[in-house]
XYZ file of N, CA and C in Angstrom:
240
model
N 0.849 -1.163 -0.015
C -0.007 -0.002 -0.005
C 0.898 1.248 -0.017
N 0.516 2.242 -0.741
C 1.214 3.514 -0.785
C 0.260 4.595 -0.325
N 0.693 5.367 0.687
C -0.102 6.471 1.181
C 0.649 7.738 0.846
N 0.044 8.640 0.071
C 0.704 9.805 -0.421
C 0.767 11.007 0.553
N 0.313 10.828 1.761
C 0.357 11.865 2.768
C 0.373 11.121 4.121
N 0.017 11.830 5.235
C 0.048 11.134 6.515
C -1.045 10.085 6.614
N -0.804 9.081 7.441
C -1.789 8.010 7.708
C -2.251 8.235 9.115
N -3.456 8.738 9.285
C -3.971 9.060 10.580
C -5.013 8.049 11.065
N -4.711 7.417 12.161
C -5.618 6.443 12.761
C -5.839 6.789 14.220
N -6.136 8.048 14.476
C -6.370 8.524 15.860
C -7.541 7.721 16.460
N -7.338 7.281 17.655
C -8.374 6.580 18.449
C -8.899 5.288 17.783
N -8.080 4.716 16.914
C -8.460 3.405 16.293
C -8.624 2.382 17.412
N -9.611 1.548 17.335
C -9.780 0.417 18.250
C -9.850 -0.831 17.376
N -8.936 -1.748 17.681
C -8.839 -2.985 16.906
C -8.610 -4.170 17.802
N -9.375 -5.234 17.569
C -9.200 -6.476 18.280
C -8.698 -7.496 17.253
N -7.416 -7.796 17.304
C -6.752 -8.624 16.311
C -5.569 -7.843 15.749
N -4.882 -8.447 14.873
C -3.634 -7.856 14.346
C -3.931 -6.753 13.356
N -3.292 -5.589 13.558
C -3.306 -4.498 12.555
C -2.045 -4.666 11.735
N -2.200 -4.885 10.436
C -1.078 -5.160 9.554
C -0.841 -4.008 8.572
N 0.322 -3.399 8.677
C 0.779 -2.400 7.710
C 2.102 -2.861 7.159
N 2.075 -4.035 6.533
C 3.289 -4.681 5.997
C 3.560 -4.128 4.607
N 4.810 -3.785 4.321
C 5.245 -3.260 3.033
C 4.574 -1.960 2.648
N 4.105 -1.211 3.660
C 3.433 0.086 3.379
C 4.502 1.147 3.173
N 4.175 2.111 2.327
C 5.027 3.295 2.120
C 4.183 4.515 2.452
N 4.565 5.267 3.452
C 3.787 6.420 3.894
C 4.645 7.674 3.669
N 4.138 8.612 2.876
C 4.889 9.791 2.448
C 5.068 10.817 3.574
N 4.403 10.652 4.666
C 4.533 11.574 5.772
C 4.572 10.767 7.077
N 3.743 11.126 8.058
C 3.744 10.485 9.385
C 2.676 9.399 9.476
N 2.949 8.430 10.349
C 1.959 7.452 10.761
C 1.525 7.855 12.184
N 0.262 8.183 12.332
C -0.275 8.645 13.615
C -1.260 7.659 14.196
N -0.902 7.064 15.310
C -1.734 6.102 16.032
C -2.091 6.690 17.410
N -2.262 7.973 17.473
C -2.503 8.669 18.753
C -3.826 8.212 19.356
N -3.751 7.796 20.609
C -4.948 7.366 21.340
C -5.519 6.031 20.855
N -4.798 5.320 20.000
C -5.304 4.030 19.506
C -5.231 2.946 20.583
N -6.147 2.001 20.537
C -6.160 0.853 21.412
C -6.171 -0.375 20.551
N -5.036 -1.117 20.574
C -4.854 -2.307 19.768
C -4.720 -3.504 20.669
N -5.372 -4.628 20.314
C -5.280 -5.797 21.130
C -5.257 -7.075 20.348
N -4.271 -7.924 20.655
C -4.209 -9.256 20.095
C -3.400 -10.098 21.082
N -4.121 -10.790 21.933
C -3.489 -11.563 22.984
C -2.733 -12.792 22.438
N -2.940 -13.130 21.187
C -2.303 -14.309 20.595
C -1.077 -13.983 19.722
N -0.673 -12.738 19.721
C 0.504 -12.403 18.865
C 0.650 -10.905 18.738
N 0.902 -10.471 17.478
C 1.155 -9.072 17.228
C -0.136 -8.261 17.232
N -0.098 -7.157 17.974
C -1.179 -6.201 17.930
C -0.988 -5.255 16.728
N 0.280 -4.958 16.451
C 0.637 -4.098 15.333
C 1.821 -4.690 14.629
N 1.730 -4.860 13.304
C 2.832 -5.384 12.512
C 3.181 -4.355 11.414
N 4.427 -3.877 11.470
C 4.899 -2.866 10.529
C 6.097 -3.372 9.697
N 6.162 -4.670 9.445
C 7.288 -5.227 8.713
C 7.536 -4.536 7.403
N 8.770 -4.142 7.173
C 9.233 -3.494 5.975
C 8.492 -2.192 5.627
N 7.880 -1.559 6.640
C 7.210 -0.264 6.439
C 8.245 0.836 6.225
N 7.950 1.749 5.327
C 8.775 2.936 5.089
C 7.911 4.136 5.450
N 8.312 4.843 6.514
C 7.564 6.015 6.973
C 8.483 7.231 6.782
N 8.099 8.161 5.936
C 8.979 9.249 5.554
C 9.159 10.313 6.639
N 8.292 10.343 7.601
C 8.417 11.352 8.658
C 8.450 10.658 10.039
N 7.474 10.882 10.863
C 7.470 10.394 12.245
C 6.422 9.318 12.469
N 6.608 8.587 13.568
C 5.638 7.622 14.048
C 5.147 8.096 15.412
N 3.886 8.342 15.524
C 3.276 8.859 16.760
C 2.434 7.784 17.417
N 2.855 7.313 18.557
C 2.134 6.345 19.365
C 2.039 6.962 20.758
N 1.158 7.949 20.910
C 1.076 8.693 22.197
C -0.387 8.953 22.518
N -0.641 9.874 23.438
C -1.990 10.247 23.861
C -2.784 9.006 24.261
N -2.224 8.231 25.199
C -2.898 7.018 25.727
C -2.951 5.883 24.749
N -2.019 5.818 23.797
C -1.898 4.659 22.903
C -1.651 3.427 23.765
N -2.322 2.346 23.491
C -2.080 1.062 24.177
C -2.096 -0.078 23.161
N -1.252 -1.052 23.438
C -1.205 -2.247 22.626
C -1.107 -3.453 23.564
N -2.081 -4.313 23.530
C -2.046 -5.581 24.267
C -1.650 -6.624 23.247
N -0.389 -6.985 23.236
C 0.196 -7.874 22.271
C 1.488 -7.275 21.752
N 2.187 -7.952 20.919
C 3.470 -7.501 20.434
C 3.309 -6.382 19.397
N 4.358 -5.566 19.295
C 4.495 -4.636 18.192
C 5.721 -5.115 17.432
N 5.538 -5.493 16.180
C 6.627 -6.051 15.389
C 6.883 -5.158 14.159
N 8.140 -4.821 13.972
C 8.509 -3.929 12.871
C 9.810 -4.363 12.251
N 9.858 -5.591 11.787
C 11.077 -6.135 11.178
C 11.368 -5.427 9.846
N 12.531 -4.833 9.777
C 12.928 -4.145 8.535
C 12.205 -2.813 8.321
N 11.512 -2.326 9.306
C 10.799 -1.045 9.155
C 11.810 0.105 9.242
N 11.455 1.213 8.576
C 12.331 2.405 8.584
C 11.456 3.652 8.780
N 11.817 4.442 9.826
C 11.147 5.728 10.088
C 12.232 6.769 9.884
N 12.036 7.676 8.898
C 13.066 8.645 8.568
C 13.347 9.647 9.679
N 12.357 10.087 10.397
C 12.597 10.953 11.530
C 13.034 10.061 12.695
N 14.208 10.295 13.209
C 14.805 9.413 14.217
C 14.011 9.390 15.505
N 13.138 10.358 15.743
C 12.347 10.380 17.001
C 11.029 9.716 16.782
N 10.710 8.810 17.689
C 9.384 8.179 17.680
C 8.666 8.722 18.902
N 7.503 9.295 18.645
C 6.747 9.989 19.681
C 5.687 9.113 20.291
């Protein structure tokens, strides 16, 4: 998947794995206030994701389960 601007998923609620594998995001990935849950494995999978700006997991972001980002690249060195 290619996203030509920021990918905003503020307050997303998901039960099961959220997969953004091989995604290319031209700006920031924002998961502010998101609640992700997968007690059997990954709550968030970002394998080989290319994020051109920042990754925001703040404002009460929670993940019950693993966060996996094998080979992921975030161009802004700060993860918020």
